[in-house]
Coordinates of C-alpha atoms and ligand atoms in Angstrom, one line a residue:
M223 CA -45.4 -168.3 48.7
Y224 CA -42.0 -166.8 48.8
G225 CA -42.2 -162.9 49.7
P226 CA -43.0 -161.3 53.1
N227 CA -46.0 -162.5 55.1
G228 CA -46.4 -165.7 52.9
A229 CA -47.5 -163.5 49.8
D230 CA -46.7 -164.6 46.2
M231 CA -44.7 -161.6 45.5
S232 CA -41.3 -160.2 45.5
Y233 CA -41.2 -157.2 47.9
L234 CA -37.9 -155.4 46.7
D235 CA -38.9 -151.9 47.9
Y236 CA -36.9 -151.6 51.1
N237 CA -35.8 -148.1 50.5
A238 CA -39.6 -147.0 50.5
T239 CA -40.2 -148.8 53.4
A240 CA -39.0 -152.1 54.9
P241 CA -41.4 -155.0 56.3
I242 CA -41.7 -154.5 60.1
R243 CA -39.4 -157.1 62.1
A244 CA -40.9 -159.6 64.6
E245 CA -39.3 -158.1 67.5
A246 CA -40.4 -154.6 66.5
L247 CA -44.2 -156.0 66.0
A248 CA -44.4 -157.5 69.8
A249 CA -42.8 -154.4 71.3
V250 CA -45.4 -151.9 69.3
F251 CA -48.1 -154.7 70.3
E252 CA -47.3 -154.7 74.2
A253 CA -46.8 -150.8 74.1
M254 CA -50.3 -150.3 72.7
Q255 CA -51.8 -152.5 74.9
S256 CA -50.4 -150.5 77.6
V257 CA -51.5 -147.2 79.0
G258 CA -49.1 -144.1 79.8
N259 CA -47.9 -140.9 78.9
A260 CA -44.3 -140.8 79.3
S261 CA -44.8 -137.2 80.9
S262 CA -47.2 -138.5 83.9
L263 CA -45.7 -138.7 87.1
H264 CA -48.0 -141.3 88.1
Q265 CA -46.9 -145.2 87.8
P266 CA -48.5 -145.9 84.4
G267 CA -46.7 -143.0 83.1
R268 CA -43.0 -143.7 84.8
Q269 CA -43.6 -147.2 83.2
A270 CA -44.2 -145.9 79.7
A271 CA -41.2 -143.2 80.6
H272 CA -38.9 -146.1 81.5
R273 CA -39.9 -148.2 77.9
V274 CA -39.0 -144.7 76.4
D275 CA -35.7 -144.6 77.7
V276 CA -34.9 -148.3 77.2
A277 CA -35.6 -147.7 73.5
R278 CA -33.6 -144.7 73.7
R279 CA -30.6 -146.5 74.9
Q280 CA -31.3 -149.0 72.2
L281 CA -31.0 -146.6 69.5
A282 CA -27.7 -144.8 71.0
D283 CA -26.3 -148.0 71.0
L284 CA -27.0 -148.7 67.0
L285 CA -25.2 -145.2 66.7
D286 CA -22.8 -145.4 69.3
C287 CA -24.1 -142.2 71.2
S288 CA -25.2 -141.3 74.1
P289 CA -28.8 -141.7 74.9
G290 CA -29.2 -137.9 75.7
E291 CA -28.1 -137.1 72.3
I292 CA -31.1 -138.7 70.7
I293 CA -34.3 -136.4 69.9
F294 CA -37.2 -138.6 68.8
T295 CA -39.3 -137.2 65.9
S296 CA -42.0 -138.7 63.6
G297 CA -39.1 -140.0 61.0
A298 CA -36.4 -138.3 59.0
T299 CA -38.3 -135.6 57.4
E300 CA -38.7 -134.1 60.6
A301 CA -35.4 -134.6 61.5
N302 CA -33.9 -132.9 58.6
N303 CA -36.2 -130.1 58.8
L304 CA -35.3 -129.5 62.7
A305 CA -31.4 -130.1 61.9
L306 CA -31.1 -127.6 58.9
R307 CA -33.2 -124.8 60.7
A308 CA -31.2 -124.9 63.6
A309 CA -27.7 -125.3 62.0
F310 CA -28.6 -122.9 59.3
S311 CA -29.8 -120.3 62.1
A312 CA -26.3 -120.5 63.5
G313 CA -24.4 -119.6 60.5
N314 CA -24.5 -119.6 56.8
P315 CA -23.6 -121.1 54.1
L316 CA -25.7 -124.0 53.6
V317 CA -24.1 -126.4 51.6
T318 CA -25.3 -129.5 50.1
S319 CA -25.8 -131.8 47.1
P320 CA -28.4 -132.2 44.3
V321 CA -28.8 -136.1 44.9
E322 CA -30.1 -135.4 48.6
H323 CA -33.8 -136.4 49.4
P324 CA -36.2 -133.9 48.8
A325 CA -36.6 -133.4 52.8
V326 CA -33.1 -132.0 52.7
L327 CA -33.4 -130.2 49.4
E328 CA -36.8 -128.6 50.2
T329 CA -35.8 -127.7 53.6
A330 CA -32.6 -126.1 52.3
R331 CA -34.3 -124.3 49.7
T332 CA -36.9 -123.0 52.1
V333 CA -34.3 -122.1 55.0
T334 CA -32.3 -119.8 52.6
A335 CA -35.1 -118.7 50.4
E336 CA -34.3 -115.0 51.8
S337 CA -30.7 -115.5 50.7
P338 CA -30.4 -118.0 47.8
E339 CA -27.0 -117.1 47.5
D340 CA -26.4 -119.0 51.0
L341 CA -27.3 -122.2 49.4
V342 CA -24.5 -124.3 47.6
L343 CA -24.7 -127.4 45.7
L344 CA -21.8 -129.4 45.0
P345 CA -21.1 -131.4 41.9
V346 CA -21.8 -135.1 41.5
G347 CA -20.2 -137.5 39.5
T348 CA -21.6 -139.7 36.8
D349 CA -20.8 -142.4 39.5
G350 CA -22.9 -140.7 41.9
L351 CA -20.3 -139.9 44.4
V352 CA -20.6 -136.3 45.5
D353 CA -17.1 -134.0 44.8
L354 CA -15.8 -133.3 48.3
G355 CA -13.0 -131.5 46.9
A356 CA -15.3 -129.0 45.6
L357 CA -16.2 -128.6 49.3
E358 CA -12.7 -127.4 50.2
H359 CA -13.0 -124.6 47.3
V360 CA -16.3 -123.7 48.8
F361 CA -14.6 -123.0 51.9
S362 CA -11.5 -121.4 50.6
A363 CA -13.2 -118.0 50.5
R364 CA -15.6 -118.3 53.6
R365 CA -15.9 -120.1 57.2
G366 CA -18.7 -121.2 59.0
G367 CA -22.4 -122.5 58.3
V368 CA -23.7 -126.1 57.8
V369 CA -22.7 -128.9 55.2
S370 CA -25.5 -131.4 55.1
L371 CA -24.7 -134.8 52.8
M372 CA -26.5 -137.9 52.9
A373 CA -24.8 -141.1 54.1
A374 CA -26.1 -143.3 51.7
N375 CA -28.5 -142.3 48.6
N376 CA -31.7 -143.6 48.4
E377 CA -31.8 -144.3 44.9
T378 CA -28.5 -145.6 44.1
G379 CA -27.1 -146.7 47.7
V380 CA -24.1 -144.8 46.7
L381 CA -22.0 -143.9 49.9
T382 CA -20.5 -140.6 50.8
D383 CA -17.3 -140.4 52.8
L384 CA -18.6 -138.7 55.8
R385 CA -15.1 -138.4 57.6
V386 CA -13.5 -136.6 54.7
A387 CA -16.8 -134.4 54.6
A388 CA -16.7 -133.9 58.7
K389 CA -13.0 -133.0 58.7
T390 CA -13.2 -130.2 55.7
A391 CA -16.6 -128.7 57.4
H392 CA -14.9 -128.8 60.9
E393 CA -11.9 -127.4 59.7
S394 CA -13.7 -124.4 58.1
G395 CA -15.8 -123.9 61.3
A396 CA -19.0 -125.3 59.7
L397 CA -21.5 -128.0 61.3
I398 CA -22.2 -131.1 59.5
H399 CA -25.5 -132.8 59.1
T400 CA -25.8 -136.1 57.5
D401 CA -29.1 -137.6 56.5
A402 CA -28.4 -141.6 57.3
T403 CA -31.7 -142.6 56.8
Q404 CA -30.8 -145.3 54.2
I405 CA -27.6 -146.6 56.2
V406 CA -28.6 -146.9 59.9
G407 CA -29.3 -150.5 60.6
R408 CA -27.9 -151.5 57.5
L409 CA -24.0 -150.7 57.5
P410 CA -22.5 -149.9 61.1
V411 CA -22.8 -146.0 61.9
D412 CA -20.5 -144.6 64.6
V413 CA -21.5 -140.9 65.1
V414 CA -17.9 -140.6 66.8
E415 CA -15.9 -142.2 64.2
L416 CA -17.8 -140.0 61.5
D417 CA -17.4 -137.0 63.7
V418 CA -20.9 -135.6 62.5
D419 CA -22.6 -133.1 64.6
L420 CA -26.3 -134.0 63.6
L421 CA -27.7 -137.2 62.2
S422 CA -31.1 -137.7 60.8
L423 CA -32.6 -141.7 61.0
S424 CA -36.2 -143.4 60.4
A425 CA -37.4 -146.4 61.8
H426 CA -39.3 -147.7 59.2
K427 CA -36.3 -148.1 57.0
F428 CA -34.7 -150.6 59.2
G429 CA -37.8 -152.8 60.5
G430 CA -39.5 -150.3 63.0
P431 CA -42.8 -149.0 62.7
Q432 CA -43.7 -146.1 60.0
G433 CA -44.1 -142.7 62.1
A434 CA -40.8 -142.8 64.2
G435 CA -37.7 -141.3 63.5
A436 CA -35.0 -139.5 65.4
L437 CA -32.3 -136.5 65.2
Y438 CA -28.7 -137.3 66.7
V439 CA -27.4 -133.9 68.0
R440 CA -24.0 -134.0 69.5
R441 CA -23.5 -133.0 73.0
G442 CA -22.3 -129.7 73.4
S443 CA -23.2 -128.7 69.7
A444 CA -23.7 -124.8 70.5
L445 CA -27.2 -125.3 68.5
P446 CA -30.0 -122.7 68.9
H447 CA -33.2 -124.5 69.1
R448 CA -35.5 -124.0 66.1
P449 CA -38.4 -126.2 67.3
L450 CA -41.3 -126.8 64.5
L451 CA -43.5 -127.8 66.9
V452 CA -44.0 -125.8 70.3
G453 CA -46.0 -126.7 73.3
G454 CA -45.1 -129.1 76.4
G455 CA -41.4 -128.7 75.9
Q456 CA -40.8 -132.6 75.7
E457 CA -37.5 -133.8 74.1
R458 CA -35.8 -130.7 75.8
G459 CA -37.7 -128.4 73.9
W460 CA -36.3 -129.4 70.8
R461 CA -39.9 -131.2 70.0
A462 CA -43.1 -130.7 71.8
G463 CA -45.9 -133.2 72.0
T464 CA -47.0 -136.4 73.4
L465 CA -44.2 -139.1 72.7
N466 CA -45.2 -141.8 70.3
V467 CA -44.4 -144.3 72.8
A468 CA -45.4 -147.6 70.8
G469 CA -43.7 -146.0 67.7
I470 CA -40.6 -145.1 69.8
I471 CA -40.5 -148.8 71.5
G472 CA -41.1 -150.3 68.0
M473 CA -38.2 -148.3 66.7
G474 CA -35.7 -149.4 70.0
A475 CA -36.7 -153.1 69.2
A476 CA -35.7 -152.8 65.8
A477 CA -32.8 -150.9 66.4
D478 CA -31.4 -153.8 68.7
A479 CA -32.2 -156.2 66.2
A480 CA -30.5 -154.9 63.3
R481 CA -27.7 -154.1 65.6
R482 CA -27.2 -157.7 66.5
G483 CA -27.6 -158.9 62.8
L484 CA -25.5 -156.2 61.3
G485 CA -22.2 -158.1 59.6
E486 CA -24.0 -161.0 58.9
E487 CA -27.1 -159.8 57.7
S488 CA -25.3 -157.3 55.1
E489 CA -23.0 -159.7 53.6
R490 CA -26.5 -162.3 52.7
I491 CA -28.1 -159.3 51.6
A492 CA -25.2 -157.8 49.0
A493 CA -24.9 -161.6 47.6
L494 CA -28.7 -161.4 46.9
R495 CA -28.5 -158.3 45.1
D496 CA -25.2 -159.3 43.2
R497 CA -27.2 -162.3 42.2
L498 CA -30.5 -160.3 40.9
E499 CA -27.9 -158.0 39.1
S500 CA -26.0 -160.6 37.2
L501 CA -29.4 -162.6 36.6
V502 CA -31.0 -159.4 35.0
T503 CA -28.3 -157.9 33.6
G504 CA -27.1 -161.3 31.9
A505 CA -30.1 -161.9 30.2
L506 CA -31.1 -158.2 28.8
P507 CA -28.3 -157.0 27.1
G508 CA -28.0 -153.3 27.1
C509 CA -29.1 -152.9 30.9
F510 CA -26.8 -150.9 32.6
I511 CA -26.4 -150.4 36.7
N512 CA -26.4 -146.8 38.2
G513 CA -23.5 -145.5 40.5
R514 CA -20.2 -146.9 42.1
R515 CA -20.7 -150.3 42.6
D516 CA -17.9 -150.9 45.0
R517 CA -19.1 -147.9 47.6
R518 CA -22.8 -148.8 47.5
L519 CA -25.3 -150.0 50.3
P520 CA -25.6 -153.7 50.5
G521 CA -29.2 -154.1 49.4
V522 CA -29.9 -151.6 46.5
T523 CA -29.5 -151.6 42.8
S524 CA -30.5 -149.0 40.2
I525 CA -30.9 -150.6 36.9
T526 CA -31.6 -148.7 34.1
F527 CA -33.5 -150.7 30.8
P528 CA -33.0 -148.6 27.9
G529 CA -35.8 -148.2 25.9
V530 CA -38.2 -149.7 28.2
P531 CA -40.1 -147.1 30.0
A532 CA -40.1 -147.9 33.9
D533 CA -43.8 -147.5 34.3
A534 CA -44.6 -149.9 31.6
L535 CA -42.3 -152.3 33.1
L536 CA -43.6 -152.0 36.5
A537 CA -46.9 -152.5 35.1
A538 CA -46.0 -155.9 33.5
M539 CA -44.7 -157.4 36.7
P540 CA -47.5 -156.7 39.1
D541 CA -45.5 -159.8 41.5
V542 CA -42.6 -157.6 42.1
A543 CA -42.8 -154.7 44.2
A544 CA -40.0 -152.3 43.3
S545 CA -39.8 -148.5 42.5
E546 CA -38.9 -145.9 39.7
G547 CA -36.8 -143.2 41.1
S548 CA -38.0 -142.6 44.9
A549 CA -41.0 -143.6 46.3
C550 CA -41.7 -140.1 48.0
A551 CA -41.6 -138.6 44.2
S552 CA -43.7 -141.7 42.5
G553 CA -46.8 -140.2 40.9
A554 CA -45.1 -137.2 39.8
P555 CA -44.3 -137.2 36.1
T556 CA -40.8 -135.6 36.7
P557 CA -37.6 -138.1 36.4
S558 CA -35.4 -138.8 38.8
H559 CA -33.5 -135.5 40.1
V560 CA -30.6 -138.0 41.6
L561 CA -30.3 -139.6 38.2
L562 CA -30.5 -136.3 35.8
A563 CA -27.5 -134.9 38.3
M564 CA -25.5 -137.8 37.5
G565 CA -25.8 -137.2 34.0
L566 CA -28.5 -139.6 32.7
S567 CA -30.4 -138.6 29.7
R568 CA -34.2 -138.2 30.5
E569 CA -35.4 -141.0 28.6
D570 CA -32.7 -143.4 30.2
A571 CA -33.7 -141.9 34.0
D572 CA -37.4 -142.4 32.8
S573 CA -36.2 -146.6 32.2
T574 CA -34.9 -147.1 35.4
I575 CA -36.0 -149.2 38.2
R576 CA -34.6 -149.3 42.1
F577 CA -34.7 -152.5 43.6
S578 CA -34.1 -152.7 47.3
L579 CA -33.6 -155.7 49.4
G580 CA -33.6 -155.9 53.0
H581 CA -33.5 -158.2 56.4
A582 CA -36.1 -160.2 55.3
T583 CA -35.5 -160.9 51.5
T584 CA -35.1 -164.4 50.5
S585 CA -33.2 -166.2 47.5
A586 CA -36.8 -167.3 46.2
E587 CA -38.1 -163.8 45.9
I588 CA -34.7 -163.0 43.8
E589 CA -35.1 -165.8 41.5
H590 CA -38.8 -165.0 41.0
A591 CA -37.9 -161.2 40.5
A592 CA -35.4 -161.8 37.9
N593 CA -37.7 -164.0 35.7
A594 CA -40.4 -161.7 36.0
V595 CA -38.3 -158.7 35.0
K596 CA -36.8 -160.8 32.0
R597 CA -40.2 -161.7 31.0
A598 CA -41.8 -158.2 31.6
A599 CA -38.9 -156.4 29.8
T600 CA -39.3 -158.7 26.3
Q601 CA -43.1 -158.2 26.7
V602 CA -42.8 -154.4 26.9
R603 CA -40.3 -154.2 24.3
A604 CA -42.4 -156.7 21.9
A605 CA -45.2 -154.3 22.6
L606 CA -43.6 -151.1 21.9
A607 CA -42.0 -152.7 18.6
E608 CA -45.4 -153.5 17.5
A609 CA -46.9 -150.1 18.0
H610 CA -44.2 -148.6 16.4
G611 CA -44.7 -150.9 13.4
P612 CA -42.3 -152.1 10.9
R613 CA -39.5 -149.6 10.2
Ligands
PMP100 N1 -34.2 -139.3 53.6 C1 -34.2 -140.2 52.8 C2 -32.5 -140.4 52.2 C3 -34.9 -141.3 52.5 O1 -34.9 -142.6 51.9 C4 -36.3 -140.9 53.2 C5 -37.6 -141.8 52.9 N2 -37.8 -141.9 51.5 C6 -36.5 -140.1 54.0 C7 -35.2 -138.8 54.3 C8 -37.8 -139.3 54.7 O2 -38.1 -140.3 55.8 P1 -39.5 -140.4 56.4 O3 -40.2 -141.2 55.6 O4 -38.9 -141.1 58.1 O5 -40.1 -138.9 56.8

């Protein structure tokens, strides 16, 4: 028994979703036992509103912003949609990168559908870094619009130098949005220091419940509201609908726990990730790690096993939960757009697994996973060699 909740399984898919933190679970449980719509004026309503205020403060403390700059949403997909719709309606072009999550890429394509020339995708290096020099080039000929770049990639963990991107964007009169879903609660994020105008996050990536998230909107940003949901005018008109009180409170509790553990937790997780990488690559020559190794999230590794299809490898180790490409794309037969943009061949992209670790990962899980990967890769290689027969 070494996995979350005592399971005989290594859960290494934190970038898809992290196990809920004990603090968040307790908060959600308590909130669900209380009645109260946060917009009601009676006592139960006011109590719910007070709890939401506390959560707003906890989340603001994690981002170093003020509570009034937070808009609660159902997650990062909604936050990205809200941010890009509002920012793009304030001006064009919309500059982003081909390694973004579909929640940004598809939104970007949708909002620029009538003027596709307004969508600019920056080049990406083989190390997964977005070429920020090209951003200067884009703005040498035009001004205004919005730049949207992810803070950390969900497949490789590669980090974007947002300060540099924000400087170029602002000098060119553009706004900057970041999809910070994978970094919030895992590495320190200070919105003032990063100088971003809009930031999306999601509770379930840092130990909060699924279905809760937020958009940070810098105070004073001259942004038109482009709500996806209209109705009762909640969240200052940005997002109508009864607040998800339990989800928001759980997110606040998770934010608070993540903030307290930040430095210590990330060092421990990085050491476990490094151990997994060295055990796997040491035992299986030919494997390689994708993305700039010294500029990554602590808990992610994307490993290519040349000649070993990722779906077969995962099927051969059912007691290890990891992902081919990103979870949102799983089930689809297309290879990872992130790895292809980094120059991997389709075959190598199809032979890549993302392992992602987090707050509850144990060293026993890592040792077990490394052994399982070695065994499974050897087994799949042998099965393929037999199927292909002697050459
Ligand atoms: N952006 C990134 C980078 C992600 O990894 C994810 C989750 N896979 C999302 C956005 C979507 O988040 P949510 O599940 O909260 O909609």
